[in-house]
Amino acid sequence: MAKPQRRAVKIARAEKKSLKIKVDHLADLQLAIAGKDKYAEVLRFEDPTVYGHVKGFCTTRSIGIDAATQTNGLPFGRLVEVYGAEQTGKTTLTDHVMAQTQALGGVCAVYDSEERKDKQYAQSLGVDVAKLLSIQPEHKTIEAAIETTRRALDYWIAEGLTAVPLCIVWDSLAGMPTVEEIENPTTKQPGVAAREVRRAMRQLMTKVARANALFLVTNQQYEKIGGFSPTPGAKKSTYGGGGIRYAATMRLEMIRTGQLKAGSTGPAVGIEGLCRIFKNSMAAPRDEAFHIEWGRGFQNAATILEKLKDHRYITPGATYNFAAQGHQPLSWKNGWRGLADLLATDPAAYKLMTDISLGLPHGVPR
């Protein structure tokens, strides 16, 4: 073979060799990042042990609020903020969530900054107060709330209890002063609370995800006074700056819209409200109505009744008649109270009416 031909063969072989690439670059990159010193654990994102994957949800026991989240509840391993004006159902929601967490075999701890939590009311909503922890430092400051929450999450992670549901509640953030406010009550310290919360969220959110805990924070909404605004009307904000807002996976605004009455002309026995999902990183924002009966919590029968009226499934009159294609007609008296008694003894009717009121196809599991 002539020299030019041999040279061409060598060049071709060299080019062929250089074009050989390894098939699994992903695995090689995985090993390169982890390193021989095991600097970091590197997993495929589909792996269920990846931090940040939501591994479960906790129902609020309100069909309206669950529907608004579009995930049928609040996610474990994330921060959820519930805010609004006074007497809008924020504490009622936290009590229902804690009761449900306990029903799942989990553990709950509450940081009651305002020291106004009612034991009897919590019990009436299903909370086992004998198994509910109340965090009580000497001074209920933001710094104390952050430190006690960090200790709880560190313990949960160190003991490998991430499979056990954990719910930590701050009720409420607006009721927490800073250490600076206590030590120097006459000195104005604008932004101290916001800085503390923002700094804490950068550390706590990783621990919340790794502990697979539901971190539930209630907050007050207030109107900003003074300052120039290009748009008319009062500006509303929440306590603690943007730290909670940015860290939260969901932000639920609770709005009171009216009164829940025992009958058309009866006395008020609760409130009507609207849950507005202002932020939802897991689904599109949505608004849904809810009803609360004082002393008993969320009243789903009242929510179902109002929605069935809107969808024209109920015949008006002294006796309420419900009829849906392919299902046996139902009748009852005494408005939502009568419906509540009916649904308590007929789970199939409860599921049917709930699906119809939420616009779900009949028979689709939720």
mmCIF file of C-alpha atoms in Angstrom:
data_model
loop_
_atom_site.group_PDB
_atom_site.id
_atom_site.type_symbol
_atom_site.label_atom_id
_atom_site.label_comp_id
_atom_site.label_asym_id
_atom_site.label_seq_id
_atom_site.Cartn_x
_atom_site.Cartn_y
_atom_site.Cartn_z
ATOM 1 C CA MET A 1 0.000 0.000 0.000
ATOM 2 C CA ALA A 2 1.378 3.394 -0.962
ATOM 3 C CA LYS A 3 2.312 5.899 1.709
ATOM 4 C CA PRO A 4 -0.528 8.345 0.906
ATOM 5 C CA GLN A 5 -3.037 5.516 1.191
ATOM 6 C CA ARG A 6 -1.624 4.323 4.526
ATOM 7 C CA ARG A 7 -1.695 7.876 5.815
ATOM 8 C CA ALA A 8 -5.367 8.248 4.798
ATOM 9 C CA VAL A 9 -6.251 5.012 6.609
ATOM 10 C CA LYS A 10 -4.532 6.225 9.793
ATOM 11 C CA ILE A 11 -6.375 9.543 9.650
ATOM 12 C CA ALA A 12 -9.720 7.755 9.165
ATOM 13 C CA ARG A 13 -9.037 5.472 12.107
ATOM 14 C CA ALA A 14 -8.073 8.421 14.293
ATOM 15 C CA GLU A 15 -11.236 10.319 13.350
ATOM 16 C CA LYS A 16 -13.370 7.239 14.044
ATOM 17 C CA LYS A 17 -11.767 6.840 17.441
ATOM 18 C CA SER A 18 -12.315 10.500 18.322
ATOM 19 C CA LEU A 19 -16.014 10.226 17.417
ATOM 20 C CA LYS A 20 -16.604 7.446 19.921
ATOM 21 C CA ILE A 21 -18.644 8.953 22.779
ATOM 22 C CA LYS A 22 -19.899 7.433 25.968
ATOM 23 C CA VAL A 23 -23.591 6.674 25.902
ATOM 24 C CA ASP A 24 -24.554 7.638 29.481
ATOM 25 C CA HIS A 25 -23.261 11.157 30.064
ATOM 26 C CA LEU A 26 -25.890 11.585 32.784
ATOM 27 C CA ALA A 27 -24.369 8.843 34.947
ATOM 28 C CA ASP A 28 -20.866 10.198 34.410
ATOM 29 C CA LEU A 29 -21.941 13.706 35.362
ATOM 30 C CA GLN A 30 -23.700 12.274 38.393
ATOM 31 C CA LEU A 31 -20.452 10.652 39.550
ATOM 32 C CA ALA A 32 -18.409 13.747 38.736
ATOM 33 C CA ILE A 33 -20.603 16.012 40.857
ATOM 34 C CA ALA A 34 -20.755 13.564 43.779
ATOM 35 C CA GLY A 35 -17.004 12.964 43.597
ATOM 36 C CA LYS A 36 -14.960 10.318 45.308
ATOM 37 C CA ASP A 37 -15.353 12.187 48.583
ATOM 38 C CA LYS A 38 -19.163 11.923 48.331
ATOM 39 C CA TYR A 39 -19.444 15.713 48.510
ATOM 40 C CA ALA A 40 -23.115 15.575 47.570
ATOM 41 C CA GLU A 41 -25.776 12.989 46.859
ATOM 42 C CA VAL A 42 -26.835 13.344 43.222
ATOM 43 C CA LEU A 43 -30.091 11.653 42.196
ATOM 44 C CA ARG A 44 -32.286 11.516 39.137
ATOM 45 C CA PHE A 45 -35.095 14.008 39.648
ATOM 46 C CA GLU A 46 -37.717 11.272 39.255
ATOM 47 C CA ASP A 47 -36.348 9.546 42.367
ATOM 48 C CA PRO A 48 -39.001 9.727 45.124
ATOM 49 C CA THR A 49 -36.326 10.558 47.722
ATOM 50 C CA VAL A 50 -35.437 13.861 46.045
ATOM 51 C CA TYR A 51 -36.005 16.729 48.481
ATOM 52 C CA GLY A 52 -38.889 18.958 47.485
ATOM 53 C CA HIS A 53 -41.164 16.298 46.020
ATOM 54 C CA VAL A 54 -44.588 16.620 47.615
ATOM 55 C CA LYS A 55 -45.356 13.230 49.109
ATOM 56 C CA GLY A 56 -48.827 13.934 50.434
ATOM 57 C CA PHE A 57 -51.569 16.447 51.094
ATOM 58 C CA CYS A 58 -53.647 17.305 54.147
ATOM 59 C CA THR A 59 -57.300 18.144 53.628
ATOM 60 C CA THR A 60 -58.682 21.263 55.285
ATOM 61 C CA ARG A 61 -62.027 19.441 55.718
ATOM 62 C CA SER A 62 -63.690 22.211 53.708
ATOM 63 C CA ILE A 63 -64.755 21.069 50.245
ATOM 64 C CA GLY A 64 -64.619 24.670 49.049
ATOM 65 C CA ILE A 65 -61.070 25.395 50.228
ATOM 66 C CA ASP A 66 -59.818 21.987 49.071
ATOM 67 C CA ALA A 67 -61.320 22.691 45.646
ATOM 68 C CA ALA A 68 -59.661 26.113 45.569
ATOM 69 C CA THR A 69 -56.222 24.554 46.122
ATOM 70 C CA GLN A 70 -56.919 22.121 43.238
ATOM 71 C CA THR A 71 -54.769 19.574 45.080
ATOM 72 C CA ASN A 72 -57.513 18.547 47.544
ATOM 73 C CA GLY A 73 -55.572 20.000 50.431
ATOM 74 C CA LEU A 74 -52.359 21.570 51.661
ATOM 75 C CA PRO A 75 -48.986 20.005 50.737
ATOM 76 C CA PHE A 76 -46.634 18.407 53.234
ATOM 77 C CA GLY A 77 -43.039 19.553 52.877
ATOM 78 C CA ARG A 78 -44.058 23.123 52.039
ATOM 79 C CA LEU A 79 -44.943 26.444 53.659
ATOM 80 C CA VAL A 80 -48.554 27.640 53.423
ATOM 81 C CA GLU A 81 -49.624 31.131 54.506
ATOM 82 C CA VAL A 82 -53.241 31.840 55.489
ATOM 83 C CA TYR A 83 -54.021 35.529 55.866
ATOM 84 C CA GLY A 84 -56.949 37.896 56.062
ATOM 85 C CA ALA A 85 -58.846 40.271 58.332
ATOM 86 C CA GLU A 86 -60.030 39.286 61.799
ATOM 87 C CA GLN A 87 -62.825 36.730 62.210
ATOM 88 C CA THR A 88 -62.453 35.203 58.753
ATOM 89 C CA GLY A 89 -61.746 31.592 59.752
ATOM 90 C CA LYS A 90 -57.940 31.436 59.799
ATOM 91 C CA THR A 91 -57.646 29.706 63.181
ATOM 92 C CA THR A 92 -60.575 27.426 62.322
ATOM 93 C CA LEU A 93 -58.668 26.282 59.247
ATOM 94 C CA THR A 94 -55.513 25.553 61.265
ATOM 95 C CA ASP A 95 -57.515 23.546 63.813
ATOM 96 C CA HIS A 96 -59.078 21.435 61.065
ATOM 97 C CA VAL A 97 -55.669 20.825 59.481
ATOM 98 C CA MET A 98 -54.171 19.775 62.822
ATOM 99 C CA ALA A 99 -57.105 17.438 63.481
ATOM 100 C CA GLN A 100 -56.611 15.851 60.062
ATOM 101 C CA THR A 101 -52.843 15.510 60.601
ATOM 102 C CA GLN A 102 -53.536 13.679 63.854
ATOM 103 C CA ALA A 103 -56.089 11.480 62.075
ATOM 104 C CA LEU A 104 -53.306 10.501 59.642
ATOM 105 C CA GLY A 105 -51.201 9.362 62.610
ATOM 106 C CA GLY A 106 -49.129 12.525 62.685
ATOM 107 C CA VAL A 107 -47.901 15.041 65.241
ATOM 108 C CA CYS A 108 -48.788 18.731 65.582
ATOM 109 C CA ALA A 109 -47.172 21.645 67.386
ATOM 110 C CA VAL A 110 -48.590 25.159 67.587
ATOM 111 C CA TYR A 111 -46.841 28.423 68.389
ATOM 112 C CA ASP A 112 -49.758 30.502 69.718
ATOM 113 C CA SER A 113 -48.206 33.959 69.758
ATOM 114 C CA GLU A 114 -51.415 35.706 70.827
ATOM 115 C CA GLU A 115 -52.120 33.168 73.622
ATOM 116 C CA ARG A 116 -55.811 33.077 72.778
ATOM 117 C CA LYS A 117 -56.254 29.537 71.509
ATOM 118 C CA ASP A 118 -59.461 27.992 72.827
ATOM 119 C CA LYS A 119 -59.091 24.394 74.007
ATOM 120 C CA GLN A 120 -62.826 23.644 73.864
ATOM 121 C CA TYR A 121 -63.163 25.032 70.346
ATOM 122 C CA ALA A 122 -60.158 23.016 69.128
ATOM 123 C CA GLN A 123 -61.658 19.878 70.671
ATOM 124 C CA SER A 124 -65.014 20.522 68.998
ATOM 125 C CA LEU A 125 -63.216 20.603 65.630
ATOM 126 C CA GLY A 126 -61.613 17.214 66.274
ATOM 127 C CA VAL A 127 -58.211 18.170 67.677
ATOM 128 C CA ASP A 128 -56.853 15.755 70.287
ATOM 129 C CA VAL A 129 -55.527 18.417 72.668
ATOM 130 C CA ALA A 130 -53.816 15.761 74.790
ATOM 131 C CA LYS A 131 -51.508 15.087 71.824
ATOM 132 C CA LEU A 132 -51.130 18.694 70.678
ATOM 133 C CA LEU A 133 -47.893 20.453 71.631
ATOM 134 C CA SER A 134 -48.031 24.138 72.583
ATOM 135 C CA ILE A 135 -44.674 25.935 72.211
ATOM 136 C CA GLN A 136 -44.231 28.473 75.029
ATOM 137 C CA PRO A 137 -40.871 30.230 75.337
ATOM 138 C CA GLU A 138 -40.367 32.964 77.937
ATOM 139 C CA HIS A 139 -40.970 35.667 75.336
ATOM 140 C CA LYS A 140 -43.000 34.782 72.255
ATOM 141 C CA THR A 141 -40.858 36.633 69.760
ATOM 142 C CA ILE A 142 -40.145 36.010 66.104
ATOM 143 C CA GLU A 143 -36.655 34.861 67.027
ATOM 144 C CA ALA A 144 -38.063 32.317 69.511
ATOM 145 C CA ALA A 145 -40.526 31.009 66.929
ATOM 146 C CA ILE A 146 -37.716 30.541 64.416
ATOM 147 C CA GLU A 147 -35.430 28.788 66.902
ATOM 148 C CA THR A 148 -38.075 26.390 68.263
ATOM 149 C CA THR A 149 -39.223 25.510 64.739
ATOM 150 C CA ARG A 150 -35.634 24.841 63.686
ATOM 151 C CA ARG A 151 -35.154 22.494 66.651
ATOM 152 C CA ALA A 152 -38.335 20.583 65.834
ATOM 153 C CA LEU A 153 -37.364 20.128 62.185
ATOM 154 C CA ASP A 154 -33.780 19.126 63.023
ATOM 155 C CA TYR A 155 -35.047 16.452 65.419
ATOM 156 C CA TRP A 156 -37.529 15.113 62.860
ATOM 157 C CA ILE A 157 -34.808 14.828 60.211
ATOM 158 C CA ALA A 158 -32.168 13.342 62.543
ATOM 159 C CA GLU A 159 -34.559 10.671 63.817
ATOM 160 C CA GLY A 160 -35.649 9.692 60.305
ATOM 161 C CA LEU A 161 -39.323 10.416 60.983
ATOM 162 C CA THR A 162 -40.086 11.938 57.596
ATOM 163 C CA ALA A 163 -42.725 9.267 56.898
ATOM 164 C CA VAL A 164 -44.731 10.481 59.919
ATOM 165 C CA PRO A 165 -46.933 13.529 59.153
ATOM 166 C CA LEU A 166 -45.756 16.654 60.968
ATOM 167 C CA CYS A 167 -47.625 19.963 61.113
ATOM 168 C CA ILE A 168 -46.122 23.092 62.684
ATOM 169 C CA VAL A 169 -48.440 26.080 63.054
ATOM 170 C CA TRP A 170 -47.588 29.725 63.730
ATOM 171 C CA ASP A 171 -50.775 31.495 64.854
ATOM 172 C CA SER A 172 -50.114 34.224 64.113
ATOM 173 C CA LEU A 173 -47.060 35.915 62.661
ATOM 174 C CA ALA A 174 -48.585 39.356 63.208
ATOM 175 C CA GLY A 175 -48.719 38.704 66.954
ATOM 176 C CA MET A 176 -44.965 38.159 67.278
ATOM 177 C CA PRO A 177 -42.762 41.066 68.373
ATOM 178 C CA THR A 178 -39.026 41.088 67.813
ATOM 179 C CA VAL A 179 -36.419 40.990 70.588
ATOM 180 C CA GLU A 180 -35.547 44.562 69.644
ATOM 181 C CA GLU A 181 -39.117 45.692 70.317
ATOM 182 C CA ILE A 182 -39.082 44.110 73.772
ATOM 183 C CA GLU A 183 -35.663 45.443 74.770
ATOM 184 C CA ASN A 184 -36.221 48.931 73.309
ATOM 185 C CA PRO A 185 -39.983 49.505 73.285
ATOM 186 C CA THR A 186 -39.699 53.246 72.601
ATOM 187 C CA THR A 187 -37.275 52.921 69.695
ATOM 188 C CA LYS A 188 -38.670 52.617 66.200
ATOM 189 C CA GLN A 189 -37.021 49.795 64.279
ATOM 190 C CA PRO A 190 -38.647 49.656 60.830
ATOM 191 C CA GLY A 191 -37.992 46.491 58.892
ATOM 192 C CA VAL A 192 -36.499 44.450 61.762
ATOM 193 C CA ALA A 193 -39.276 41.847 61.687
ATOM 194 C CA ALA A 194 -39.132 41.593 57.907
ATOM 195 C CA ARG A 195 -35.359 41.049 57.957
ATOM 196 C CA GLU A 196 -35.602 38.356 60.634
ATOM 197 C CA VAL A 197 -38.332 36.481 58.767
ATOM 198 C CA ARG A 198 -36.559 36.745 55.421
ATOM 199 C CA ARG A 199 -33.289 35.470 56.910
ATOM 200 C CA ALA A 200 -35.069 32.607 58.674
ATOM 201 C CA MET A 201 -36.984 31.451 55.599
ATOM 202 C CA ARG A 202 -33.746 30.902 53.682
ATOM 203 C CA GLN A 203 -32.729 28.368 56.341
ATOM 204 C CA LEU A 204 -36.046 26.871 57.418
ATOM 205 C CA MET A 205 -37.466 26.030 54.000
ATOM 206 C CA THR A 206 -34.772 23.438 53.287
ATOM 207 C CA LYS A 207 -35.465 21.825 56.662
ATOM 208 C CA VAL A 208 -39.239 21.891 56.054
ATOM 209 C CA ALA A 209 -38.764 20.018 52.776
ATOM 210 C CA ARG A 210 -36.366 17.459 54.268
ATOM 211 C CA ALA A 211 -38.624 16.851 57.280
ATOM 212 C CA ASN A 212 -41.652 16.562 54.956
ATOM 213 C CA ALA A 213 -43.506 18.882 57.343
ATOM 214 C CA LEU A 214 -46.510 21.102 56.699
ATOM 215 C CA PHE A 215 -45.504 24.558 57.906
ATOM 216 C CA LEU A 216 -48.719 26.557 58.327
ATOM 217 C CA VAL A 217 -48.494 30.274 59.115
ATOM 218 C CA THR A 218 -51.454 32.576 59.760
ATOM 219 C CA ASN A 219 -51.078 36.300 59.241
ATOM 220 C CA GLN A 220 -53.101 39.468 59.539
ATOM 221 C CA GLN A 221 -53.915 41.791 56.686
ATOM 222 C CA TYR A 222 -53.718 45.511 57.314
ATOM 223 C CA GLU A 223 -54.107 48.727 55.368
ATOM 224 C CA LYS A 224 -51.046 50.827 54.664
ATOM 225 C CA ILE A 225 -51.405 54.372 55.929
ATOM 226 C CA GLY A 226 -49.714 57.310 54.254
ATOM 227 C CA GLY A 227 -47.270 57.376 51.370
ATOM 228 C CA PHE A 228 -47.866 58.113 47.712
ATOM 229 C CA SER A 229 -49.588 55.589 45.464
ATOM 230 C CA PRO A 230 -50.269 56.023 41.736
ATOM 231 C CA THR A 231 -53.508 54.039 42.104
ATOM 232 C CA PRO A 232 -56.413 55.154 44.285
ATOM 233 C CA GLY A 233 -57.746 53.192 47.235
ATOM 234 C CA ALA A 234 -56.236 51.712 50.385
ATOM 235 C CA LYS A 235 -53.221 49.473 49.947
ATOM 236 C CA LYS A 236 -53.213 46.223 51.885
ATOM 237 C CA SER A 237 -50.256 44.206 53.051
ATOM 238 C CA THR A 238 -49.313 41.486 55.527
ATOM 239 C CA TYR A 239 -46.929 41.532 58.474
ATOM 240 C CA GLY A 240 -43.359 40.323 58.131
ATOM 241 C CA GLY A 241 -42.437 41.711 54.724
ATOM 242 C CA GLY A 242 -41.857 39.540 51.691
ATOM 243 C CA GLY A 243 -40.051 36.641 53.373
ATOM 244 C CA ILE A 244 -43.179 34.562 53.943
ATOM 245 C CA ARG A 245 -44.734 35.565 50.617
ATOM 246 C CA TYR A 246 -41.753 34.408 48.597
ATOM 247 C CA ALA A 247 -41.207 31.181 50.551
ATOM 248 C CA ALA A 248 -44.863 30.080 50.558
ATOM 249 C CA THR A 249 -46.031 27.464 48.075
ATOM 250 C CA MET A 250 -49.623 28.535 48.680
ATOM 251 C CA ARG A 251 -51.079 31.788 50.000
ATOM 252 C CA LEU A 252 -54.740 31.616 51.014
ATOM 253 C CA GLU A 253 -56.653 34.820 51.570
ATOM 254 C CA MET A 254 -59.724 34.342 53.773
ATOM 255 C CA ILE A 255 -62.483 36.867 53.087
ATOM 256 C CA ARG A 256 -65.707 37.182 55.064
ATOM 257 C CA THR A 257 -68.640 37.729 52.712
ATOM 258 C CA GLY A 258 -71.726 37.320 54.908
ATOM 259 C CA GLN A 259 -73.494 35.444 57.684
ATOM 260 C CA LEU A 260 -74.541 31.820 57.875
ATOM 261 C CA LYS A 261 -78.122 31.650 59.143
ATOM 262 C CA ALA A 262 -80.083 28.720 60.535
ATOM 263 C CA GLY A 263 -82.961 29.575 58.163
ATOM 264 C CA SER A 264 -84.035 32.254 55.750
ATOM 265 C CA THR A 265 -85.069 34.518 58.647
ATOM 266 C CA GLY A 266 -83.246 32.837 61.528
ATOM 267 C CA PRO A 267 -80.369 34.180 63.592
ATOM 268 C CA ALA A 268 -76.768 34.098 62.414
ATOM 269 C CA VAL A 269 -74.984 30.909 63.486
ATOM 270 C CA GLY A 270 -71.744 31.358 61.551
ATOM 271 C CA ILE A 271 -70.122 33.098 58.620
ATOM 272 C CA GLU A 272 -69.985 32.807 54.858
ATOM 273 C CA GLY A 273 -66.590 33.329 53.319
ATOM 274 C CA LEU A 274 -64.500 33.230 50.190
ATOM 275 C CA CYS A 275 -61.096 31.548 49.984
ATOM 276 C CA ARG A 276 -58.958 33.277 47.387
ATOM 277 C CA ILE A 277 -55.792 31.444 46.417
ATOM 278 C CA PHE A 278 -53.533 34.421 45.853
ATOM 279 C CA LYS A 279 -50.492 32.228 45.096
ATOM 280 C CA ASN A 280 -50.323 28.566 44.155
ATOM 281 C CA SER A 281 -47.107 27.028 42.853
ATOM 282 C CA MET A 282 -48.835 23.704 42.205
ATOM 283 C CA ALA A 283 -51.931 24.734 40.223
ATOM 284 C CA ALA A 284 -53.746 27.739 38.825
ATOM 285 C CA PRO A 285 -55.174 30.214 41.382
ATOM 286 C CA ARG A 286 -58.872 29.790 42.101
ATOM 287 C CA ASP A 287 -61.586 31.210 44.373
ATOM 288 C CA GLU A 288 -64.149 29.105 46.243
ATOM 289 C CA ALA A 289 -66.812 29.783 48.866
ATOM 290 C CA PHE A 290 -66.853 28.189 52.320
ATOM 291 C CA HIS A 291 -69.124 28.267 55.369
ATOM 292 C CA ILE A 292 -68.266 28.094 59.075
ATOM 293 C CA GLU A 293 -70.714 27.246 61.846
ATOM 294 C CA TRP A 294 -69.633 28.757 65.140
ATOM 295 C CA GLY A 295 -68.519 26.075 67.547
ATOM 296 C CA ARG A 296 -68.447 23.334 64.898
ATOM 297 C CA GLY A 297 -66.104 24.548 62.175
ATOM 298 C CA PHE A 298 -66.526 24.168 58.434
ATOM 299 C CA GLN A 299 -70.106 23.366 57.429
ATOM 300 C CA ASN A 300 -69.905 21.611 54.060
ATOM 301 C CA ALA A 301 -73.662 21.029 53.875
ATOM 302 C CA ALA A 302 -74.233 24.779 53.587
ATOM 303 C CA THR A 303 -71.575 25.039 50.866
ATOM 304 C CA ILE A 304 -73.093 22.136 48.926
ATOM 305 C CA LEU A 305 -76.613 23.556 49.233
ATOM 306 C CA GLU A 306 -75.602 26.957 47.847
ATOM 307 C CA LYS A 307 -73.742 25.408 44.931
ATOM 308 C CA LEU A 308 -76.579 23.034 44.058
ATOM 309 C CA LYS A 309 -78.915 26.020 43.998
ATOM 310 C CA ASP A 310 -76.563 27.802 41.600
ATOM 311 C CA HIS A 311 -76.431 24.708 39.344
ATOM 312 C CA ARG A 312 -80.262 24.418 39.490
ATOM 313 C CA TYR A 313 -80.237 20.887 40.932
ATOM 314 C CA ILE A 314 -82.612 21.816 43.748
ATOM 315 C CA THR A 315 -86.322 22.565 43.479
ATOM 316 C CA PRO A 316 -87.307 25.541 45.670
ATOM 317 C CA GLY A 317 -90.028 25.193 48.301
ATOM 318 C CA ALA A 318 -90.632 24.198 51.918
ATOM 319 C CA THR A 319 -89.209 20.786 51.059
ATOM 320 C CA TYR A 320 -85.921 20.627 49.180
ATOM 321 C CA ASN A 321 -85.876 18.147 46.306
ATOM 322 C CA PHE A 322 -82.684 17.003 44.629
ATOM 323 C CA ALA A 323 -82.633 15.072 41.375
ATOM 324 C CA ALA A 324 -79.730 14.058 39.142
ATOM 325 C CA GLN A 325 -79.901 11.878 36.048
ATOM 326 C CA GLY A 326 -79.327 8.229 36.879
ATOM 327 C CA HIS A 327 -79.639 8.702 40.622
ATOM 328 C CA GLN A 328 -82.485 8.311 43.097
ATOM 329 C CA PRO A 329 -84.229 11.601 44.039
ATOM 330 C CA LEU A 330 -83.684 12.923 47.562
ATOM 331 C CA SER A 331 -85.867 15.160 49.731
ATOM 332 C CA TRP A 332 -85.346 16.943 53.037
ATOM 333 C CA LYS A 333 -86.505 19.924 55.071
ATOM 334 C CA ASN A 334 -84.861 22.532 57.290
ATOM 335 C CA GLY A 335 -82.337 23.850 54.753
ATOM 336 C CA TRP A 336 -78.649 23.071 55.206
ATOM 337 C CA ARG A 337 -79.222 21.596 58.662
ATOM 338 C CA GLY A 338 -81.559 18.985 57.212
ATOM 339 C CA LEU A 339 -79.103 18.335 54.397
ATOM 340 C CA ALA A 340 -76.294 17.864 56.930
ATOM 341 C CA ASP A 341 -78.339 15.199 58.752
ATOM 342 C CA LEU A 342 -79.095 13.476 55.426
ATOM 343 C CA LEU A 343 -75.490 13.470 54.214
ATOM 344 C CA ALA A 344 -74.241 12.172 57.564
ATOM 345 C CA THR A 345 -76.160 8.938 56.998
ATOM 346 C CA ASP A 346 -75.696 8.641 53.212
ATOM 347 C CA PRO A 347 -72.030 8.701 52.068
ATOM 348 C CA ALA A 348 -73.017 7.992 48.443
ATOM 349 C CA ALA A 349 -75.273 11.057 48.373
ATOM 350 C CA TYR A 350 -72.514 13.145 49.968
ATOM 351 C CA LYS A 351 -70.038 12.167 47.255
ATOM 352 C CA LEU A 352 -72.583 12.685 44.473
ATOM 353 C CA MET A 353 -73.633 16.143 45.675
ATOM 354 C CA THR A 354 -70.042 17.179 46.328
ATOM 355 C CA ASP A 355 -68.947 16.147 42.829
ATOM 356 C CA ILE A 356 -71.867 17.979 41.231
ATOM 357 C CA SER A 357 -71.379 21.121 43.335
ATOM 358 C CA LEU A 358 -67.684 21.252 42.411
ATOM 359 C CA GLY A 359 -68.356 20.575 38.735
ATOM 360 C CA LEU A 360 -66.744 17.124 38.739
ATOM 361 C CA PRO A 361 -68.015 14.236 36.574
ATOM 362 C CA HIS A 362 -70.150 11.812 38.577
ATOM 363 C CA GLY A 363 -68.241 8.894 39.988
ATOM 364 C CA VAL A 364 -64.752 10.322 39.458
ATOM 365 C CA PRO A 365 -62.683 9.652 42.604
ATOM 366 C CA ARG A 366 -61.288 12.759 44.268
#
